[in-house]
């Protein structure tokens, strides 16, 4: 018996279900990339400012308060020379310190083979550290090959 063009077969139905499932899981993975978990000290105001910067940029941010970030950094593999005042997880990467949303977007878009990004210290003008004359600073990538400059910023604006 031939297949009627208007009749749904079990094979075509299973193919359709598989295609929808793959599309849904891909869309779910993309949605998860906008979710960031931030580990921060409950009394840190600049960390709260950075969280707000991420939310203003459209990220979904979940905050986990802890007064001892060392175990978090050790578990996530943050190099001690790049440690800052808060640590975050985004799309399988680590964010350490006042990393601007523009750098996070580039990271999640390009998906380089690195462990994460870090901004050492607390540069004036960086997200969460607004006020005063902004200082230029580097966002560093880190991973198995060491660390190197990923982007440069003045305040939250990318430069060069």
JSON list of C-alpha atoms in Angstrom, two decimals, residues 2-153:
[
{"chain": "A", "resi": 2, "resn": "UNK", "atom": "CA", "xyz": [1.43, 3.44, -1.04]},
{"chain": "A", "resi": 3, "resn": "UNK", "atom": "CA", "xyz": [1.85, 6.37, 1.30]},
{"chain": "A", "resi": 4, "resn": "UNK", "atom": "CA", "xyz": [-0.88, 9.02, 0.90]},
{"chain": "A", "resi": 5, "resn": "UNK", "atom": "CA", "xyz": [0.60, 12.55, 0.79]},
{"chain": "A", "resi": 6, "resn": "UNK", "atom": "CA", "xyz": [-1.96, 13.74, 3.34]},
{"chain": "A", "resi": 7, "resn": "UNK", "atom": "CA", "xyz": [-1.51, 10.82, 5.72]},
{"chain": "A", "resi": 8, "resn": "UNK", "atom": "CA", "xyz": [0.89, 11.03, 8.67]},
{"chain": "A", "resi": 9, "resn": "UNK", "atom": "CA", "xyz": [2.96, 7.89, 9.04]},
{"chain": "A", "resi": 10, "resn": "UNK", "atom": "CA", "xyz": [4.57, 6.69, 12.22]},
{"chain": "A", "resi": 11, "resn": "UNK", "atom": "CA", "xyz": [8.02, 7.33, 10.66]},
{"chain": "A", "resi": 12, "resn": "UNK", "atom": "CA", "xyz": [7.20, 10.93, 9.67]},
{"chain": "A", "resi": 13, "resn": "UNK", "atom": "CA", "xyz": [5.67, 11.60, 13.09]},
{"chain": "A", "resi": 14, "resn": "UNK", "atom": "CA", "xyz": [8.77, 10.25, 14.89]},
{"chain": "A", "resi": 15, "resn": "UNK", "atom": "CA", "xyz": [11.01, 12.38, 12.63]},
{"chain": "A", "resi": 16, "resn": "UNK", "atom": "CA", "xyz": [8.94, 15.47, 13.44]},
{"chain": "A", "resi": 17, "resn": "UNK", "atom": "CA", "xyz": [9.09, 14.77, 17.20]},
{"chain": "A", "resi": 18, "resn": "UNK", "atom": "CA", "xyz": [12.88, 14.28, 17.02]},
{"chain": "A", "resi": 19, "resn": "UNK", "atom": "CA", "xyz": [13.34, 17.56, 15.12]},
{"chain": "A", "resi": 20, "resn": "UNK", "atom": "CA", "xyz": [11.20, 19.47, 17.63]},
{"chain": "A", "resi": 21, "resn": "UNK", "atom": "CA", "xyz": [13.11, 17.91, 20.56]},
{"chain": "A", "resi": 22, "resn": "UNK", "atom": "CA", "xyz": [16.50, 18.91, 19.11]},
{"chain": "A", "resi": 23, "resn": "UNK", "atom": "CA", "xyz": [15.26, 22.44, 18.45]},
{"chain": "A", "resi": 24, "resn": "UNK", "atom": "CA", "xyz": [13.88, 22.75, 21.96]},
{"chain": "A", "resi": 25, "resn": "UNK", "atom": "CA", "xyz": [17.08, 21.52, 23.60]},
{"chain": "A", "resi": 26, "resn": "UNK", "atom": "CA", "xyz": [19.18, 23.91, 21.47]},
{"chain": "A", "resi": 27, "resn": "UNK", "atom": "CA", "xyz": [16.92, 26.83, 22.39]},
{"chain": "A", "resi": 28, "resn": "UNK", "atom": "CA", "xyz": [17.14, 25.79, 26.05]},
{"chain": "A", "resi": 29, "resn": "UNK", "atom": "CA", "xyz": [20.95, 25.77, 25.88]},
{"chain": "A", "resi": 30, "resn": "UNK", "atom": "CA", "xyz": [20.95, 29.27, 24.38]},
{"chain": "A", "resi": 31, "resn": "UNK", "atom": "CA", "xyz": [18.57, 30.52, 27.09]},
{"chain": "A", "resi": 32, "resn": "UNK", "atom": "CA", "xyz": [20.86, 29.06, 29.77]},
{"chain": "A", "resi": 33, "resn": "UNK", "atom": "CA", "xyz": [23.78, 31.11, 28.40]},
{"chain": "A", "resi": 34, "resn": "UNK", "atom": "CA", "xyz": [22.05, 34.27, 29.61]},
{"chain": "A", "resi": 35, "resn": "UNK", "atom": "CA", "xyz": [21.87, 32.82, 33.15]},
{"chain": "A", "resi": 36, "resn": "UNK", "atom": "CA", "xyz": [24.70, 33.73, 35.50]},
{"chain": "A", "resi": 37, "resn": "UNK", "atom": "CA", "xyz": [25.26, 32.48, 39.04]},
{"chain": "A", "resi": 38, "resn": "UNK", "atom": "CA", "xyz": [27.17, 34.99, 41.16]},
{"chain": "A", "resi": 39, "resn": "UNK", "atom": "CA", "xyz": [28.96, 34.00, 44.37]},
{"chain": "A", "resi": 40, "resn": "UNK", "atom": "CA", "xyz": [29.48, 37.10, 46.50]},
{"chain": "A", "resi": 41, "resn": "UNK", "atom": "CA", "xyz": [29.84, 38.38, 50.03]},
{"chain": "A", "resi": 42, "resn": "UNK", "atom": "CA", "xyz": [26.47, 39.57, 51.38]},
{"chain": "A", "resi": 43, "resn": "UNK", "atom": "CA", "xyz": [27.91, 42.89, 52.56]},
{"chain": "A", "resi": 44, "resn": "UNK", "atom": "CA", "xyz": [29.73, 43.86, 49.33]},
{"chain": "A", "resi": 45, "resn": "UNK", "atom": "CA", "xyz": [28.15, 46.89, 47.65]},
{"chain": "A", "resi": 46, "resn": "UNK", "atom": "CA", "xyz": [30.33, 46.83, 44.53]},
{"chain": "A", "resi": 47, "resn": "UNK", "atom": "CA", "xyz": [29.36, 43.20, 43.93]},
{"chain": "A", "resi": 48, "resn": "UNK", "atom": "CA", "xyz": [25.69, 44.20, 44.09]},
{"chain": "A", "resi": 49, "resn": "UNK", "atom": "CA", "xyz": [26.46, 46.97, 41.57]},
{"chain": "A", "resi": 50, "resn": "UNK", "atom": "CA", "xyz": [28.05, 44.41, 39.21]},
{"chain": "A", "resi": 51, "resn": "UNK", "atom": "CA", "xyz": [25.02, 42.14, 39.55]},
{"chain": "A", "resi": 52, "resn": "UNK", "atom": "CA", "xyz": [22.78, 45.08, 38.61]},
{"chain": "A", "resi": 53, "resn": "UNK", "atom": "CA", "xyz": [25.02, 45.85, 35.60]},
{"chain": "A", "resi": 54, "resn": "UNK", "atom": "CA", "xyz": [24.52, 42.27, 34.36]},
{"chain": "A", "resi": 55, "resn": "UNK", "atom": "CA", "xyz": [20.76, 42.43, 34.91]},
{"chain": "A", "resi": 56, "resn": "UNK", "atom": "CA", "xyz": [20.57, 45.77, 33.08]},
{"chain": "A", "resi": 57, "resn": "UNK", "atom": "CA", "xyz": [22.39, 44.08, 30.18]},
{"chain": "A", "resi": 58, "resn": "UNK", "atom": "CA", "xyz": [19.68, 41.40, 29.99]},
{"chain": "A", "resi": 59, "resn": "UNK", "atom": "CA", "xyz": [21.31, 38.55, 31.89]},
{"chain": "A", "resi": 60, "resn": "UNK", "atom": "CA", "xyz": [19.32, 36.45, 34.35]},
{"chain": "A", "resi": 61, "resn": "UNK", "atom": "CA", "xyz": [21.36, 36.56, 37.55]},
{"chain": "A", "resi": 62, "resn": "UNK", "atom": "CA", "xyz": [21.08, 34.27, 40.53]},
{"chain": "A", "resi": 63, "resn": "UNK", "atom": "CA", "xyz": [23.05, 35.34, 43.59]},
{"chain": "A", "resi": 64, "resn": "UNK", "atom": "CA", "xyz": [24.54, 32.93, 46.12]},
{"chain": "A", "resi": 65, "resn": "UNK", "atom": "CA", "xyz": [25.70, 34.79, 49.23]},
{"chain": "A", "resi": 66, "resn": "UNK", "atom": "CA", "xyz": [28.79, 33.51, 51.05]},
{"chain": "A", "resi": 67, "resn": "UNK", "atom": "CA", "xyz": [31.34, 35.21, 53.24]},
{"chain": "A", "resi": 68, "resn": "UNK", "atom": "CA", "xyz": [34.02, 32.64, 52.26]},
{"chain": "A", "resi": 69, "resn": "UNK", "atom": "CA", "xyz": [34.70, 32.62, 48.52]},
{"chain": "A", "resi": 70, "resn": "UNK", "atom": "CA", "xyz": [37.96, 30.65, 48.68]},
{"chain": "A", "resi": 71, "resn": "UNK", "atom": "CA", "xyz": [36.27, 27.21, 48.50]},
{"chain": "A", "resi": 72, "resn": "UNK", "atom": "CA", "xyz": [34.19, 28.43, 45.54]},
{"chain": "A", "resi": 73, "resn": "UNK", "atom": "CA", "xyz": [37.29, 29.69, 43.71]},
{"chain": "A", "resi": 74, "resn": "UNK", "atom": "CA", "xyz": [39.17, 26.48, 44.47]},
{"chain": "A", "resi": 75, "resn": "UNK", "atom": "CA", "xyz": [36.28, 24.33, 43.18]},
{"chain": "A", "resi": 76, "resn": "UNK", "atom": "CA", "xyz": [36.02, 26.40, 39.99]},
{"chain": "A", "resi": 77, "resn": "UNK", "atom": "CA", "xyz": [39.77, 26.66, 39.38]},
{"chain": "A", "resi": 78, "resn": "UNK", "atom": "CA", "xyz": [40.25, 30.42, 39.59]},
{"chain": "A", "resi": 79, "resn": "UNK", "atom": "CA", "xyz": [43.99, 31.22, 39.61]},
{"chain": "A", "resi": 80, "resn": "UNK", "atom": "CA", "xyz": [44.93, 32.90, 42.89]},
{"chain": "A", "resi": 81, "resn": "UNK", "atom": "CA", "xyz": [46.68, 35.80, 41.10]},
{"chain": "A", "resi": 82, "resn": "UNK", "atom": "CA", "xyz": [43.38, 36.66, 39.35]},
{"chain": "A", "resi": 83, "resn": "UNK", "atom": "CA", "xyz": [41.12, 36.43, 42.44]},
{"chain": "A", "resi": 84, "resn": "UNK", "atom": "CA", "xyz": [38.84, 39.43, 42.95]},
{"chain": "A", "resi": 85, "resn": "UNK", "atom": "CA", "xyz": [35.86, 40.25, 45.13]},
{"chain": "A", "resi": 86, "resn": "UNK", "atom": "CA", "xyz": [33.23, 38.00, 43.49]},
{"chain": "A", "resi": 87, "resn": "UNK", "atom": "CA", "xyz": [33.12, 34.89, 41.33]},
{"chain": "A", "resi": 88, "resn": "UNK", "atom": "CA", "xyz": [30.46, 33.90, 38.80]},
{"chain": "A", "resi": 89, "resn": "UNK", "atom": "CA", "xyz": [29.54, 31.01, 36.50]},
{"chain": "A", "resi": 90, "resn": "UNK", "atom": "CA", "xyz": [28.11, 31.63, 33.03]},
{"chain": "A", "resi": 91, "resn": "UNK", "atom": "CA", "xyz": [27.61, 29.18, 30.18]},
{"chain": "A", "resi": 92, "resn": "UNK", "atom": "CA", "xyz": [30.31, 26.81, 31.44]},
{"chain": "A", "resi": 93, "resn": "UNK", "atom": "CA", "xyz": [32.81, 29.64, 32.01]},
{"chain": "A", "resi": 94, "resn": "UNK", "atom": "CA", "xyz": [34.07, 31.41, 35.15]},
{"chain": "A", "resi": 95, "resn": "UNK", "atom": "CA", "xyz": [33.89, 35.18, 35.62]},
{"chain": "A", "resi": 96, "resn": "UNK", "atom": "CA", "xyz": [36.09, 36.70, 38.30]},
{"chain": "A", "resi": 97, "resn": "UNK", "atom": "CA", "xyz": [35.72, 40.31, 39.37]},
{"chain": "A", "resi": 98, "resn": "UNK", "atom": "CA", "xyz": [34.18, 43.27, 37.54]},
{"chain": "A", "resi": 99, "resn": "UNK", "atom": "CA", "xyz": [33.96, 41.77, 34.04]},
{"chain": "A", "resi": 100, "resn": "UNK", "atom": "CA", "xyz": [31.78, 44.02, 31.83]},
{"chain": "A", "resi": 101, "resn": "UNK", "atom": "CA", "xyz": [28.67, 42.56, 30.21]},
{"chain": "A", "resi": 102, "resn": "UNK", "atom": "CA", "xyz": [30.15, 43.28, 26.75]},
{"chain": "A", "resi": 103, "resn": "UNK", "atom": "CA", "xyz": [33.04, 40.90, 27.50]},
{"chain": "A", "resi": 104, "resn": "UNK", "atom": "CA", "xyz": [30.64, 38.27, 28.84]},
{"chain": "A", "resi": 105, "resn": "UNK", "atom": "CA", "xyz": [28.54, 38.50, 25.65]},
{"chain": "A", "resi": 106, "resn": "UNK", "atom": "CA", "xyz": [31.65, 38.13, 23.47]},
{"chain": "A", "resi": 107, "resn": "UNK", "atom": "CA", "xyz": [32.80, 35.15, 25.55]},
{"chain": "A", "resi": 108, "resn": "UNK", "atom": "CA", "xyz": [29.46, 33.38, 25.24]},
{"chain": "A", "resi": 109, "resn": "UNK", "atom": "CA", "xyz": [29.21, 34.19, 21.54]},
{"chain": "A", "resi": 110, "resn": "UNK", "atom": "CA", "xyz": [32.74, 33.14, 20.51]},
{"chain": "A", "resi": 111, "resn": "UNK", "atom": "CA", "xyz": [33.06, 30.23, 22.99]},
{"chain": "A", "resi": 112, "resn": "UNK", "atom": "CA", "xyz": [36.89, 30.22, 23.09]},
{"chain": "A", "resi": 113, "resn": "UNK", "atom": "CA", "xyz": [38.77, 27.29, 24.62]},
{"chain": "A", "resi": 114, "resn": "UNK", "atom": "CA", "xyz": [39.49, 29.02, 27.94]},
{"chain": "A", "resi": 115, "resn": "UNK", "atom": "CA", "xyz": [38.37, 28.54, 31.55]},
{"chain": "A", "resi": 116, "resn": "UNK", "atom": "CA", "xyz": [37.10, 32.08, 32.08]},
{"chain": "A", "resi": 117, "resn": "UNK", "atom": "CA", "xyz": [37.60, 35.83, 32.30]},
{"chain": "A", "resi": 118, "resn": "UNK", "atom": "CA", "xyz": [38.90, 37.98, 35.13]},
{"chain": "A", "resi": 119, "resn": "UNK", "atom": "CA", "xyz": [39.35, 41.63, 36.04]},
{"chain": "A", "resi": 120, "resn": "UNK", "atom": "CA", "xyz": [41.90, 41.93, 38.81]},
{"chain": "A", "resi": 121, "resn": "UNK", "atom": "CA", "xyz": [41.53, 44.57, 41.46]},
{"chain": "A", "resi": 122, "resn": "UNK", "atom": "CA", "xyz": [38.68, 47.03, 41.48]},
{"chain": "A", "resi": 123, "resn": "UNK", "atom": "CA", "xyz": [39.28, 49.48, 38.62]},
{"chain": "A", "resi": 124, "resn": "UNK", "atom": "CA", "xyz": [37.47, 52.80, 39.02]},
{"chain": "A", "resi": 125, "resn": "UNK", "atom": "CA", "xyz": [34.66, 53.03, 36.46]},
{"chain": "A", "resi": 126, "resn": "UNK", "atom": "CA", "xyz": [34.34, 49.28, 35.93]},
{"chain": "A", "resi": 127, "resn": "UNK", "atom": "CA", "xyz": [30.80, 47.87, 36.39]},
{"chain": "A", "resi": 128, "resn": "UNK", "atom": "CA", "xyz": [29.98, 48.12, 40.08]},
{"chain": "A", "resi": 129, "resn": "UNK", "atom": "CA", "xyz": [32.83, 50.58, 40.66]},
{"chain": "A", "resi": 130, "resn": "UNK", "atom": "CA", "xyz": [31.30, 53.62, 38.97]},
{"chain": "A", "resi": 131, "resn": "UNK", "atom": "CA", "xyz": [32.15, 57.08, 40.24]},
{"chain": "A", "resi": 132, "resn": "UNK", "atom": "CA", "xyz": [35.31, 59.08, 39.85]},
{"chain": "A", "resi": 133, "resn": "UNK", "atom": "CA", "xyz": [37.46, 59.21, 36.74]},
{"chain": "A", "resi": 134, "resn": "UNK", "atom": "CA", "xyz": [37.35, 55.79, 34.97]},
{"chain": "A", "resi": 135, "resn": "UNK", "atom": "CA", "xyz": [40.65, 53.93, 34.70]},
{"chain": "A", "resi": 136, "resn": "UNK", "atom": "CA", "xyz": [41.63, 51.78, 31.72]},
{"chain": "A", "resi": 137, "resn": "UNK", "atom": "CA", "xyz": [41.85, 48.09, 32.58]},
{"chain": "A", "resi": 138, "resn": "UNK", "atom": "CA", "xyz": [42.18, 44.69, 30.95]},
{"chain": "A", "resi": 139, "resn": "UNK", "atom": "CA", "xyz": [39.80, 41.75, 31.02]},
{"chain": "A", "resi": 140, "resn": "UNK", "atom": "CA", "xyz": [42.06, 38.72, 31.15]},
{"chain": "A", "resi": 141, "resn": "UNK", "atom": "CA", "xyz": [41.24, 35.27, 29.79]},
{"chain": "A", "resi": 142, "resn": "UNK", "atom": "CA", "xyz": [42.64, 32.32, 31.72]},
{"chain": "A", "resi": 143, "resn": "UNK", "atom": "CA", "xyz": [42.91, 28.60, 31.17]},
{"chain": "A", "resi": 144, "resn": "UNK", "atom": "CA", "xyz": [45.34, 25.78, 30.47]},
{"chain": "A", "resi": 145, "resn": "UNK", "atom": "CA", "xyz": [47.54, 28.09, 28.37]},
{"chain": "A", "resi": 146, "resn": "UNK", "atom": "CA", "xyz": [47.88, 30.70, 31.14]},
{"chain": "A", "resi": 147, "resn": "UNK", "atom": "CA", "xyz": [46.34, 34.16, 31.01]},
{"chain": "A", "resi": 148, "resn": "UNK", "atom": "CA", "xyz": [46.28, 36.88, 28.36]},
{"chain": "A", "resi": 149, "resn": "UNK", "atom": "CA", "xyz": [44.36, 40.03, 27.52]},
{"chain": "A", "resi": 150, "resn": "UNK", "atom": "CA", "xyz": [40.88, 39.27, 26.16]},
{"chain": "A", "resi": 151, "resn": "UNK", "atom": "CA", "xyz": [39.59, 42.88, 25.91]},
{"chain": "A", "resi": 152, "resn": "UNK", "atom": "CA", "xyz": [40.47, 46.33, 27.21]},
{"chain": "A", "resi": 153, "resn": "UNK", "atom": "CA", "xyz": [38.01, 48.78, 28.73]}
]
